[in-house]
Short mmCIF file of C-alpha atoms and ligand atoms in Angstrom, two decimals:
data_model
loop_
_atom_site.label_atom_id
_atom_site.label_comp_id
_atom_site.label_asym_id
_atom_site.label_seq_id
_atom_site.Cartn_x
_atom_site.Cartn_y
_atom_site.Cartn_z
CA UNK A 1 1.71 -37.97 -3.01
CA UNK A 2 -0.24 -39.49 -5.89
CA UNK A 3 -0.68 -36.43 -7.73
CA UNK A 4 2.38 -34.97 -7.63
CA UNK A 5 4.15 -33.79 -11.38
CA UNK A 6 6.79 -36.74 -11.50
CA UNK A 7 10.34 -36.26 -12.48
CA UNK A 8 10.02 -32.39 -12.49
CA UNK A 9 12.97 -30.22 -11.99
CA UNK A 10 11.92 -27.01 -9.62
CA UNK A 11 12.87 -27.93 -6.40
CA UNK A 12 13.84 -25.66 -2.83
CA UNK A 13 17.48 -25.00 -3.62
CA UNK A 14 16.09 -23.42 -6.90
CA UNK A 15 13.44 -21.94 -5.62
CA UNK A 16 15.23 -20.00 -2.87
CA UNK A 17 18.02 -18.85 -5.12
CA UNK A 18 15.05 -16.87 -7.27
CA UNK A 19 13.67 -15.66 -3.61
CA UNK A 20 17.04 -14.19 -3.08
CA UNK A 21 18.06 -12.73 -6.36
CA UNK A 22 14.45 -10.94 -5.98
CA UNK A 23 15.17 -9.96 -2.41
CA UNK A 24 19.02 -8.26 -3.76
CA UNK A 25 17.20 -6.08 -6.05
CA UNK A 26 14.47 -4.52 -3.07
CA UNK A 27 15.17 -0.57 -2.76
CA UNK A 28 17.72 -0.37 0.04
CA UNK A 29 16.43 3.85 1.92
CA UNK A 30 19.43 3.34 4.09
CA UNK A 31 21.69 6.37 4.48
CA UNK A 32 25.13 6.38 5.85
CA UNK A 33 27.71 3.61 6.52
CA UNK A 34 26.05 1.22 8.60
CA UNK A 35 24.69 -1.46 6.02
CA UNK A 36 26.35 -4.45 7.27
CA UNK A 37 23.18 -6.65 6.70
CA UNK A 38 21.80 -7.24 3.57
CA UNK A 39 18.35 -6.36 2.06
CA UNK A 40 18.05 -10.00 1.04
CA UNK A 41 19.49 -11.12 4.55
CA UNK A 42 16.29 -9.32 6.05
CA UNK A 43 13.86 -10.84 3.59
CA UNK A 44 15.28 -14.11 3.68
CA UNK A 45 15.40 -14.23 7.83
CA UNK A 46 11.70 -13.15 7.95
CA UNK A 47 10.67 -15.57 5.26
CA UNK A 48 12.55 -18.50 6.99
CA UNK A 49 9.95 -17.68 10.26
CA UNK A 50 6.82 -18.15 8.02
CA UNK A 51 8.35 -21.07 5.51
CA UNK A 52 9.28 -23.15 9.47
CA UNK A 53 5.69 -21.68 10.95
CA UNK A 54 7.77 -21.00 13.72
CA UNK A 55 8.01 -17.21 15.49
CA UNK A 56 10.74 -17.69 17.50
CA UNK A 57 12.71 -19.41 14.88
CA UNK A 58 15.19 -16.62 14.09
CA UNK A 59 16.13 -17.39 18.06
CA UNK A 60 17.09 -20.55 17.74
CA UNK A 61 19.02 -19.99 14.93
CA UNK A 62 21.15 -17.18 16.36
CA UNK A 63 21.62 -19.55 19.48
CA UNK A 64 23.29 -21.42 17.38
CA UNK A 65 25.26 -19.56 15.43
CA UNK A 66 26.64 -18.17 18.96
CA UNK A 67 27.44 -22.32 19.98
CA UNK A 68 28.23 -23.38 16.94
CA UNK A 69 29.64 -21.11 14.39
CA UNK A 70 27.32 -21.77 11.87
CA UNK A 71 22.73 -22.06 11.74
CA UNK A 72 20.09 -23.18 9.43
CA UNK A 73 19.06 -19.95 8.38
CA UNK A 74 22.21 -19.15 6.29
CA UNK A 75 22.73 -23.04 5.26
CA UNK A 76 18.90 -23.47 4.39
CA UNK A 77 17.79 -20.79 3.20
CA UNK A 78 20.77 -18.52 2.08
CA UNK A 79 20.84 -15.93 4.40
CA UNK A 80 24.42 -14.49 5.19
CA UNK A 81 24.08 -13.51 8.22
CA UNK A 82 20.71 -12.70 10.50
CA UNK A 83 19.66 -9.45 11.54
CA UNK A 84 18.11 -8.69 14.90
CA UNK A 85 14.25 -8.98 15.16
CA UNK A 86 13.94 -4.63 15.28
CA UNK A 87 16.88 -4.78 11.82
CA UNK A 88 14.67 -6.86 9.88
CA UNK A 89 11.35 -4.75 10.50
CA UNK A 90 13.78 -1.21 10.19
CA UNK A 91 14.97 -2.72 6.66
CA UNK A 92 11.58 -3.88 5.26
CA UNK A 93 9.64 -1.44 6.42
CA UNK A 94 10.45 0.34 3.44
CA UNK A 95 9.95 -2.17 0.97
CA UNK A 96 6.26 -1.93 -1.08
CA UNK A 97 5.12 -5.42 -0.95
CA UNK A 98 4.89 -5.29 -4.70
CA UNK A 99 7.99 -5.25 -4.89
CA UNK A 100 7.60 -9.42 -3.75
CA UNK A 101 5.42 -9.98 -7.54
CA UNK A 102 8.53 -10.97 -9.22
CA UNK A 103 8.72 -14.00 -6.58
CA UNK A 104 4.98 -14.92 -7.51
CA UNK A 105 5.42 -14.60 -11.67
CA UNK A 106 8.87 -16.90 -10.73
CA UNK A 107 7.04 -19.13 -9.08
CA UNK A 108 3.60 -19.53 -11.11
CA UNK A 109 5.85 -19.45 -14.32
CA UNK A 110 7.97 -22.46 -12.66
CA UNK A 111 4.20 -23.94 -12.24
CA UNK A 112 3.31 -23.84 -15.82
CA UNK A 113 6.54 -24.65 -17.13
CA UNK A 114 5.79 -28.08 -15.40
CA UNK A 115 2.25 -28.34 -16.48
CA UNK A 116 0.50 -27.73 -13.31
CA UNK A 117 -1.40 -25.24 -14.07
CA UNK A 118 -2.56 -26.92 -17.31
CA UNK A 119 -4.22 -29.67 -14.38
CA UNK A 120 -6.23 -26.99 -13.22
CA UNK A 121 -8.24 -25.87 -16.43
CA UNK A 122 -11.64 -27.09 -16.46
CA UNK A 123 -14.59 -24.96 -17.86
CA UNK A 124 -13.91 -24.57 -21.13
CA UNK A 125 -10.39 -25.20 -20.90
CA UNK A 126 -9.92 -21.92 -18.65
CA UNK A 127 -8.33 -21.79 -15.64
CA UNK A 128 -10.66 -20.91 -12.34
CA UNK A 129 -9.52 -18.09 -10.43
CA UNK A 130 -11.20 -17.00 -7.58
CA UNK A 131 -10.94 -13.77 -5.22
CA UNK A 132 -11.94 -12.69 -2.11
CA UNK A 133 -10.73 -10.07 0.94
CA UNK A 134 -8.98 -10.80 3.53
CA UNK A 135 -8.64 -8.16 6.98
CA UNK A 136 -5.34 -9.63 8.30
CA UNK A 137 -4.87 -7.24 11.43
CA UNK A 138 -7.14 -4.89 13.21
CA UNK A 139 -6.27 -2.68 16.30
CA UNK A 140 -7.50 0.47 18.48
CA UNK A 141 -4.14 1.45 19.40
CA UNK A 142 -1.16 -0.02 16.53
CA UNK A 143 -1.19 1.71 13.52
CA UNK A 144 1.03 3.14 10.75
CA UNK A 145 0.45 5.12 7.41
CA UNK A 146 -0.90 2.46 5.38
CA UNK A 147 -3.96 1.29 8.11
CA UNK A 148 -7.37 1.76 6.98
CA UNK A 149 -9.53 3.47 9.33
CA UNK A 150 -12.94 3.27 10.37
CA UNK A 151 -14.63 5.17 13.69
CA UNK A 152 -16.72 2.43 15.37
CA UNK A 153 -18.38 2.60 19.13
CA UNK A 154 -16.80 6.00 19.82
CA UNK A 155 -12.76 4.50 18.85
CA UNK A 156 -11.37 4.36 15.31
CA UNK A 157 -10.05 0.81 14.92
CA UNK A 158 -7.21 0.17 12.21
CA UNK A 159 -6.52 -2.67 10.27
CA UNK A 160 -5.12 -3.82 6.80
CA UNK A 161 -6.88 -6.19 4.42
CA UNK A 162 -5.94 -7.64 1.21
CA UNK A 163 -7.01 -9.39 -1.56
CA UNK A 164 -6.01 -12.79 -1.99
CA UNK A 165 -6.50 -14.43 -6.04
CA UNK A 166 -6.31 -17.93 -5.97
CA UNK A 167 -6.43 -20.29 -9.00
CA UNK A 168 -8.94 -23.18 -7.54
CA UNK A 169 -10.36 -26.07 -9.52
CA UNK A 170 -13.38 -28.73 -8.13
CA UNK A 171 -12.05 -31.25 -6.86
CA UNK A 172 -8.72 -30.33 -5.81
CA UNK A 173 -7.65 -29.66 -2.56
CA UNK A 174 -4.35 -27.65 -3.21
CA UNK A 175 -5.27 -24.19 -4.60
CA UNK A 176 -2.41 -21.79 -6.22
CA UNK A 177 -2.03 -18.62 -4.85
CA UNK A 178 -1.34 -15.23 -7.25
CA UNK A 179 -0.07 -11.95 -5.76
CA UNK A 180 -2.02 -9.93 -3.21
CA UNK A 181 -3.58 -6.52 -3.86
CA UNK A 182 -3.67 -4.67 -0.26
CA UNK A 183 -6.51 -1.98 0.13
CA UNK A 184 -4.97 1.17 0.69
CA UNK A 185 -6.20 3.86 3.36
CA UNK A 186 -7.45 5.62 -0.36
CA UNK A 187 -9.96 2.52 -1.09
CA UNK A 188 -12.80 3.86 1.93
CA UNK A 189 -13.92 2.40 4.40
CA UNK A 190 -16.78 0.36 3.31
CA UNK A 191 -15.98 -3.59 2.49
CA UNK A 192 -17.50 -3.50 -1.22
CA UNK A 193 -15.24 -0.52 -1.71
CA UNK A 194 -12.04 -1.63 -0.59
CA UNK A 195 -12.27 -4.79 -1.63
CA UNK A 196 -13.67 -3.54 -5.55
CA UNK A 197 -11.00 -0.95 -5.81
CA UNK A 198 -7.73 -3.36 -4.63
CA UNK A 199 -9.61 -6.02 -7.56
CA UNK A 200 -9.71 -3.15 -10.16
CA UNK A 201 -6.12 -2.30 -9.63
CA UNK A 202 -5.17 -5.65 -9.21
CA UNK A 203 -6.74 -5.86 -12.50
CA UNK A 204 -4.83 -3.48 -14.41
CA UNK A 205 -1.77 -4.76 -13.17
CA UNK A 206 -2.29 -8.25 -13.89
CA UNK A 207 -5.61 -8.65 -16.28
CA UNK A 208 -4.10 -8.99 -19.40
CA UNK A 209 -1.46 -12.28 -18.26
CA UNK A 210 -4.71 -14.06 -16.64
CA UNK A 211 -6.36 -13.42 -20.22
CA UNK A 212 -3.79 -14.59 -21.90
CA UNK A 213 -3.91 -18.41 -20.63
CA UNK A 214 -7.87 -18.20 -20.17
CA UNK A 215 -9.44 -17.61 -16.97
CA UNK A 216 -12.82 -17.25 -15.07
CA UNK A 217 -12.77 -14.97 -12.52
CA UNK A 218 -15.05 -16.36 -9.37
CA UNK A 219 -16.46 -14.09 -6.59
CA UNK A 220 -19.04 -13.59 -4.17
CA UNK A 221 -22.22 -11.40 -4.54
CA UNK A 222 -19.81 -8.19 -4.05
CA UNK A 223 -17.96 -8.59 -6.79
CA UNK A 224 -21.04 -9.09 -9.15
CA UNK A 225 -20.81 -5.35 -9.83
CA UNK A 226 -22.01 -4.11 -12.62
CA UNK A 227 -19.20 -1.75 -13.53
CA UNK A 228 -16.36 -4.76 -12.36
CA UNK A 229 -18.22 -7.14 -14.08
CA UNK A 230 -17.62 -4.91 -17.98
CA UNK A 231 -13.91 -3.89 -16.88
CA UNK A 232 -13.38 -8.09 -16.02
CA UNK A 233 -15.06 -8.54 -19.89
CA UNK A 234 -12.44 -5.06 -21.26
CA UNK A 235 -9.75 -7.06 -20.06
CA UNK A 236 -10.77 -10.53 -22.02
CA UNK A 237 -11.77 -12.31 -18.74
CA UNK A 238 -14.63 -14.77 -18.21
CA UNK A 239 -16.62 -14.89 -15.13
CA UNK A 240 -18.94 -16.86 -12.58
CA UNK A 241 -19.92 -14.55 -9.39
CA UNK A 242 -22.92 -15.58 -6.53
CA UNK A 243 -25.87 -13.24 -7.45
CA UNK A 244 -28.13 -12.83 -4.87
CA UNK A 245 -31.80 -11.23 -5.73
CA UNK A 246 -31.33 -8.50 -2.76
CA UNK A 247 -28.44 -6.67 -4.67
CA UNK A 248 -29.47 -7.47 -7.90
CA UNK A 249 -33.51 -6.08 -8.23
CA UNK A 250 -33.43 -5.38 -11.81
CA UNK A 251 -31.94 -8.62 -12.79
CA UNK A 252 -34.63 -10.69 -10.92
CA UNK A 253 -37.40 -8.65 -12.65
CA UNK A 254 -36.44 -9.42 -15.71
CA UNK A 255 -35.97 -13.29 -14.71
CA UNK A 256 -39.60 -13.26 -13.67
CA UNK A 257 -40.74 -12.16 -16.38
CA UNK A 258 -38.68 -14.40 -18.73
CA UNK A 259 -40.36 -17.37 -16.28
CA UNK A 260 -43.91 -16.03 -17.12
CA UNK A 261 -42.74 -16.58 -20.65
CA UNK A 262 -41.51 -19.87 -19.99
CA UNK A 263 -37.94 -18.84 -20.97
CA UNK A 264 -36.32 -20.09 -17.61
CA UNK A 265 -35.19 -23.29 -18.33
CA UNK A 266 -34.85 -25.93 -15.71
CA UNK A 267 -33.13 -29.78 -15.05
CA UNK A 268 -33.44 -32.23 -12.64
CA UNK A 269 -30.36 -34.65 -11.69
CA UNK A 270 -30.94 -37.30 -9.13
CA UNK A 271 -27.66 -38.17 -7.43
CA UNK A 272 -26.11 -40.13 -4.04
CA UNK A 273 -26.91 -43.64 -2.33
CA UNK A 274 -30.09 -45.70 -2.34
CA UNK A 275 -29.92 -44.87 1.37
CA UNK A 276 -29.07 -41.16 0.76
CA UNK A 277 -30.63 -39.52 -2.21
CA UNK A 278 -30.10 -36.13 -3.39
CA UNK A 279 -32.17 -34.37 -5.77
CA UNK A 280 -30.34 -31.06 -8.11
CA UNK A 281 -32.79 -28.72 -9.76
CA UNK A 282 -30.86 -26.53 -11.95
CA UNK A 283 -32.58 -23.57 -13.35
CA UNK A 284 -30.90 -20.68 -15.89
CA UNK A 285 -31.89 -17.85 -18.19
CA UNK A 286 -29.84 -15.98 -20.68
CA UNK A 287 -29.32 -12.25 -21.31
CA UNK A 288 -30.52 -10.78 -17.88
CA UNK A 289 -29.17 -7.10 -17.31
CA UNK A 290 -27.06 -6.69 -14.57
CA UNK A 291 -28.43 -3.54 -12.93
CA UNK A 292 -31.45 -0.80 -14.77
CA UNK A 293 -29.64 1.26 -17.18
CA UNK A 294 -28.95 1.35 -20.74
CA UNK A 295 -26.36 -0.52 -22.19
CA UNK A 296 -26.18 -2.54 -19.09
CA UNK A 297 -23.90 -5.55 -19.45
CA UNK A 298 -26.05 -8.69 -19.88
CA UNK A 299 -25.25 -12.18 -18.20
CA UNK A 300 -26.43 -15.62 -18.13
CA UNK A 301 -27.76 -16.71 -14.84
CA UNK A 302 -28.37 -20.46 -13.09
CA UNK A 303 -28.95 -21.40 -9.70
CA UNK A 304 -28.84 -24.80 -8.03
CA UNK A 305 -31.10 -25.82 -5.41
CA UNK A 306 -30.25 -29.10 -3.40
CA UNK A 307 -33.08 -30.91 -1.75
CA UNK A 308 -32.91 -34.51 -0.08
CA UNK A 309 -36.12 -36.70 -0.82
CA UNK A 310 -38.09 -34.89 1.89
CA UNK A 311 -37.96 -31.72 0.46
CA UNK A 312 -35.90 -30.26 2.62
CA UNK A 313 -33.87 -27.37 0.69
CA UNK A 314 -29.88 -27.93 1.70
CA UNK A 315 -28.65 -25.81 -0.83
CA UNK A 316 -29.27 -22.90 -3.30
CA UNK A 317 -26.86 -20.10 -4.61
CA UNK A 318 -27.26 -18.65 -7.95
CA UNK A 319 -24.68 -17.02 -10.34
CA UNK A 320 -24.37 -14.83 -13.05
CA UNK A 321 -22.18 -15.94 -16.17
CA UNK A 322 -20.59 -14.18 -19.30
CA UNK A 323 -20.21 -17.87 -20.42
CA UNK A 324 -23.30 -19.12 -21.94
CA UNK A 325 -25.44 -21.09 -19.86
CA UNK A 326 -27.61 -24.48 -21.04
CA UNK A 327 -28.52 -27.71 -20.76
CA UNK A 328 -24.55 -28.84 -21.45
CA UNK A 329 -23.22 -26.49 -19.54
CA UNK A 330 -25.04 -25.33 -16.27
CA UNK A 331 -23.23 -28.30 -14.13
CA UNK A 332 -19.90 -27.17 -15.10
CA UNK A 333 -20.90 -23.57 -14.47
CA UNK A 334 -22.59 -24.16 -10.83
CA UNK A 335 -19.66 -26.27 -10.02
CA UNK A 336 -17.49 -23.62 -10.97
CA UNK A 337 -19.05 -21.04 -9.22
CA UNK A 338 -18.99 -23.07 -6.06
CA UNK A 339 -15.29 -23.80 -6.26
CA UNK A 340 -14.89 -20.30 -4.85
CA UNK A 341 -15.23 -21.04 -1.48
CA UNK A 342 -11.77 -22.85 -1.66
CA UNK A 343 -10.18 -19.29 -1.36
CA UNK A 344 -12.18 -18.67 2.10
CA UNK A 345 -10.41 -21.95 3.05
CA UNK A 346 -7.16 -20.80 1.96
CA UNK A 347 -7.63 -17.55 4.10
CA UNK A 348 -8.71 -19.73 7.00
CA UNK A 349 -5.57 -21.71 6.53
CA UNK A 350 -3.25 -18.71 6.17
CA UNK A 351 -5.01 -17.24 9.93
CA UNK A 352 -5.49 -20.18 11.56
CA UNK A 353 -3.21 -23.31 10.63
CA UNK A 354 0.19 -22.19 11.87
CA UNK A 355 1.06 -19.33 9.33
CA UNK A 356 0.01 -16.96 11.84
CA UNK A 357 -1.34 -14.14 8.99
CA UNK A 358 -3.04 -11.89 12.02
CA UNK A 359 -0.08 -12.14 14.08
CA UNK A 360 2.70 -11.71 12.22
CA UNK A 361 5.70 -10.07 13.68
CA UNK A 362 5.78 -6.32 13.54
CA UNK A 363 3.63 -3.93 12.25
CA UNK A 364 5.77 -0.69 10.93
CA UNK A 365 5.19 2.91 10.32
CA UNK A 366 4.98 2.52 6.04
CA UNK A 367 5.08 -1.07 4.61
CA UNK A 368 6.08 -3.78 7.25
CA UNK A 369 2.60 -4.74 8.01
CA UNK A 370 1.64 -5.55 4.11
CA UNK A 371 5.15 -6.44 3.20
CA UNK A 372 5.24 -9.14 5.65
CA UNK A 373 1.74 -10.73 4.97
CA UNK A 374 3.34 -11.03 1.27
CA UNK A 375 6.13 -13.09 2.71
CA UNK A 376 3.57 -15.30 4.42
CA UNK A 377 1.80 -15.63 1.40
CA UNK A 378 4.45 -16.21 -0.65
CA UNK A 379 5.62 -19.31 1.81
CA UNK A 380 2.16 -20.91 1.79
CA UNK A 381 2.83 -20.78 -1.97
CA UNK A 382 5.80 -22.38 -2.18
CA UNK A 383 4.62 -24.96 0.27
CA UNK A 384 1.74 -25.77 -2.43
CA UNK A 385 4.90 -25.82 -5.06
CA UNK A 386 7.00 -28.05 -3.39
CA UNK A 387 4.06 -30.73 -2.84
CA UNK A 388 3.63 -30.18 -6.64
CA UNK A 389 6.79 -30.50 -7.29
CA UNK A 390 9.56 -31.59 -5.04
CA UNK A 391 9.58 -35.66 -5.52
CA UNK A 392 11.22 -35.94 -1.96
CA UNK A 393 8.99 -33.56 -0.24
CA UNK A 394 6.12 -35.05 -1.61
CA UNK A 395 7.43 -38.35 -0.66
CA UNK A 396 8.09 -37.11 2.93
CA UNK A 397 4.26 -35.55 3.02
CA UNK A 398 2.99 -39.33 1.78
CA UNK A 399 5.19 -40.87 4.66
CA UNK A 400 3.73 -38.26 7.14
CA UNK A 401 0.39 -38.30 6.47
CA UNK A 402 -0.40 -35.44 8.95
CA UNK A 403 0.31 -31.59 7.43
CA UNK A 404 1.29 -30.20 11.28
CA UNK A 405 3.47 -33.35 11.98
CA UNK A 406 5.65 -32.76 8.87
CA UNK A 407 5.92 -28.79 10.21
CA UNK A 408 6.61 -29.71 13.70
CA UNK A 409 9.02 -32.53 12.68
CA UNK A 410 11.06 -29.78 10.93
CA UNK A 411 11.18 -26.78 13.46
CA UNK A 412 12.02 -29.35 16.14
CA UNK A 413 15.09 -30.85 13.91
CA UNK A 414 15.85 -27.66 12.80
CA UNK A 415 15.96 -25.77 16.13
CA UNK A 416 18.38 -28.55 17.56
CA UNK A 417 20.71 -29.70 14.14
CA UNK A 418 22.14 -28.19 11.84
CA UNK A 419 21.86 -29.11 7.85
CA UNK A 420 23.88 -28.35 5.22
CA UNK A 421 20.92 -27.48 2.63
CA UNK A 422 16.89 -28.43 3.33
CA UNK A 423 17.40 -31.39 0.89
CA UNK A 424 19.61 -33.06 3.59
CA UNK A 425 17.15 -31.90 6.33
CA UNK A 426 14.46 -33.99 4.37
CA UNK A 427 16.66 -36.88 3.46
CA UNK A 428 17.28 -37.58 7.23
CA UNK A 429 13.76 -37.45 8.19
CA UNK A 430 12.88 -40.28 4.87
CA UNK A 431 15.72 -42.24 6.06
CA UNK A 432 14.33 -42.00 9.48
CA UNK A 433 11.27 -42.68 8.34
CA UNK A 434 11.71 -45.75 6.47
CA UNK A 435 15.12 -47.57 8.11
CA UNK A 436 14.55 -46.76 11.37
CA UNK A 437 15.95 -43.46 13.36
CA UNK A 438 19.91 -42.43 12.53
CA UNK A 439 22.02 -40.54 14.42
CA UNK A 440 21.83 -36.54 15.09
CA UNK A 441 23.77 -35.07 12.49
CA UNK A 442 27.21 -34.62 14.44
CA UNK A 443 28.40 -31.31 15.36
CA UNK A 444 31.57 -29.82 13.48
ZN1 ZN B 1 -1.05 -0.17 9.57
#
């Protein structure tokens, strides 16, 4: 992989001895004598599942601890012994997923460390990060403490969402995820709600660090809410967020009367083929109040509309800005802006692309149901950090050019051999790879 951080030093081994000193310290509610499996042996089992992509991998792996003394699970991932499917759900059922944010600071911190996340500033400098919701299971009939509920068609239907940060940049294909906020049954039942009140808490908790290294927080037309929008600029944080003229009256009164002033400013950029032309009108404004009150926090605002030579519109959005907007900036700033819907691609990914986020395995009575969506999240991130980082998974991704091969490569070798350590695991498939296929790794 071209643009993978050469000669860097975070690799799996490493990685998974931080997941596991994190798991040890998880609140253990047991009572009584019978704690023969670990906290972290729970936590590790149900990570292994989501880091393979493979449900019944916990299966296999007791198969062959029953035939062969000995599985993957403990020698890959460090796991001494696995619990049964209903253990693992009993045990971290009672963990609060944010408990997990020490794995995510590890991780992001192992990211900057290396100067990744120094290849993902752009405007200004600042690092992009963008947010969005995510509902990640929904039922009539499953439910536990933590579901939000909402009566619909006569039934009340359950279901969890979350919101998922994401540092994004244009351009780049790999985004980084941050910690999850989940909405809580407190946050209502109305989208903007849930999803404003799990940002402003996520927020608090981590405003300050995303300050600190400079960021620009992207959203959609929800999130380009007045009061999120001055508690974003309390906590030192920049932002570009779609604002669409149906929630936002006030604002596009004052930009029409700024245009019959002749204060909206406007640029042209003709771009594409000879063949295939495409024609950019950028247009912006500055100090536009957000919503009609006093002391309403003023923006900056551009939009971009796309047209091919015809005419033909096949593209506008606008966006509201606490960066200043002109004629050397508004590219950067649309391009910005648009760089959120990476996230909606990373959510796609996480539901659709063998994670399984909807369907994960159990659902709980307290935590389970969030707890384990962390986990999933937290292995999609450390897939993105070992293709940053890892020289011989990233060499193994280049020699397997297809994402699902290199997955189903590994569950199937994984399921019928057993490996020392996940280094050896991906040794044996470059070797394979490159001189031809070896022989199965022999049985003790
Ligand atoms: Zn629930």
């Amino acid at each position: 992989m071209a643009a993978m951080v050469k000669g860097k030093t975070l690799d799996f081994a490493q990685v998974m001895h931080r997941v596991r000193e994190v798991l040890e310290q998880l609140p253990d509610a047991r009572r009584g004598k019978n704690r023969h499996y670990r906290m972290t042996d729970a936590g590790v089992s149900a990570f292994s599942v989501f880091f393979m992509q493979c449900a019944s991998f916990l299966e296999y792996q007791r198969r062959m601890q029953q035939e062969q003394g000995r599985n993957n699970v403990q020698s890959m991932f460090g796991a001494h012994d696995i619990p049964s499917d209903n253990q693992i759900r009993n045990l971290l059922d009672t963990v609060k997923p944010q408990a997990l944010e020490p794995l995510y600071d590890a991780l992001l911190e192992g990211l900057m460390n290396e100067g990744v996340i120094e290849r993902y500033r752009t405007l200004q400098g600042k690092v992009l990060l963008a947010l969005d919701g995510v509902t990640y299971f929904s039922s009539t009939t499953l439910h536990c403490a933590q579901c939000s509920q909402r009566r619909h068609a006569g039934r009340t239907l359950y279901s969890h969402s979350a919101l998922t940060p994401v540092l994004v940049q244009p351009g780049q294909d790999k985004v980084v995820a941050l910690a999850p906020e989940f909405v809580t049954p407190q946050d209502g039942s109305a989208k903007q709600d849930c999803e404003l009140n799990a940002a402003r808490r996520w927020l608090q908790r981590h405003g300050s660090r995303c300050a600190e290294f400079g960021t620009v927080v992207l959203g959609d037309d929800l999130y380009c809410h007045e009061p999120f929008c001055q508690a974003l600029r309390a906590q030192g944080l920049d932002f570009v967020l779609v604002c669409k003229p149906e929630s936002h009256p006030t604002t596009y009164e004052w930009l029409q009367m700024l245009e019959r002033r002749g204060d909206v400013h406007s640029m042209t950029v003709r771009r594409g083929t000879p063949r295939k032309v495409y024609i950019d009108c950028y247009r912006w404004a500055h100090a536009l109040p957000l919503r009609d009150a006093d002391g309403a926090l003023t923006v900056d605002w551009c939009e971009l509309t796309t047209t091919n030579e015809a005419g033909k519109v096949l593209y506008r959005n606008s966006f509201a800005s606490s960066l200043p907007v002109g004629a050397q900036t508004v590219r950067e700033i649309v391009a910005a802006g648009r760089a959120r819907w990476k996230i909606e691609n990373e959510n796609n990914t996480l539901k659709t692309k063998g994670y399984r986020f909807e369907h994960n395995f159990g659902h709980g009575k307290q935590h389970l149901s969030a707890t384990l969506a962390s986990l999933i999240v937290l292995a999609y991130l450390l897939h993105t950090v070992l293709d940053w980082l890892d020289e011989r998974f990233a060499h193994l991704r280049e020699l397997i050019a297809c994402r699902q091969r290199v997955f189903d490569d590994m569950r199937a070798l994984a399921t019928y051999c057993h490996f020392p350590n996940w280094s050896a695991m991906i040794a044996f498939m470059i070797q394979g790879l490159t001189d031809g296929p070896q022989p199965v790794p022999a049985p003790p």
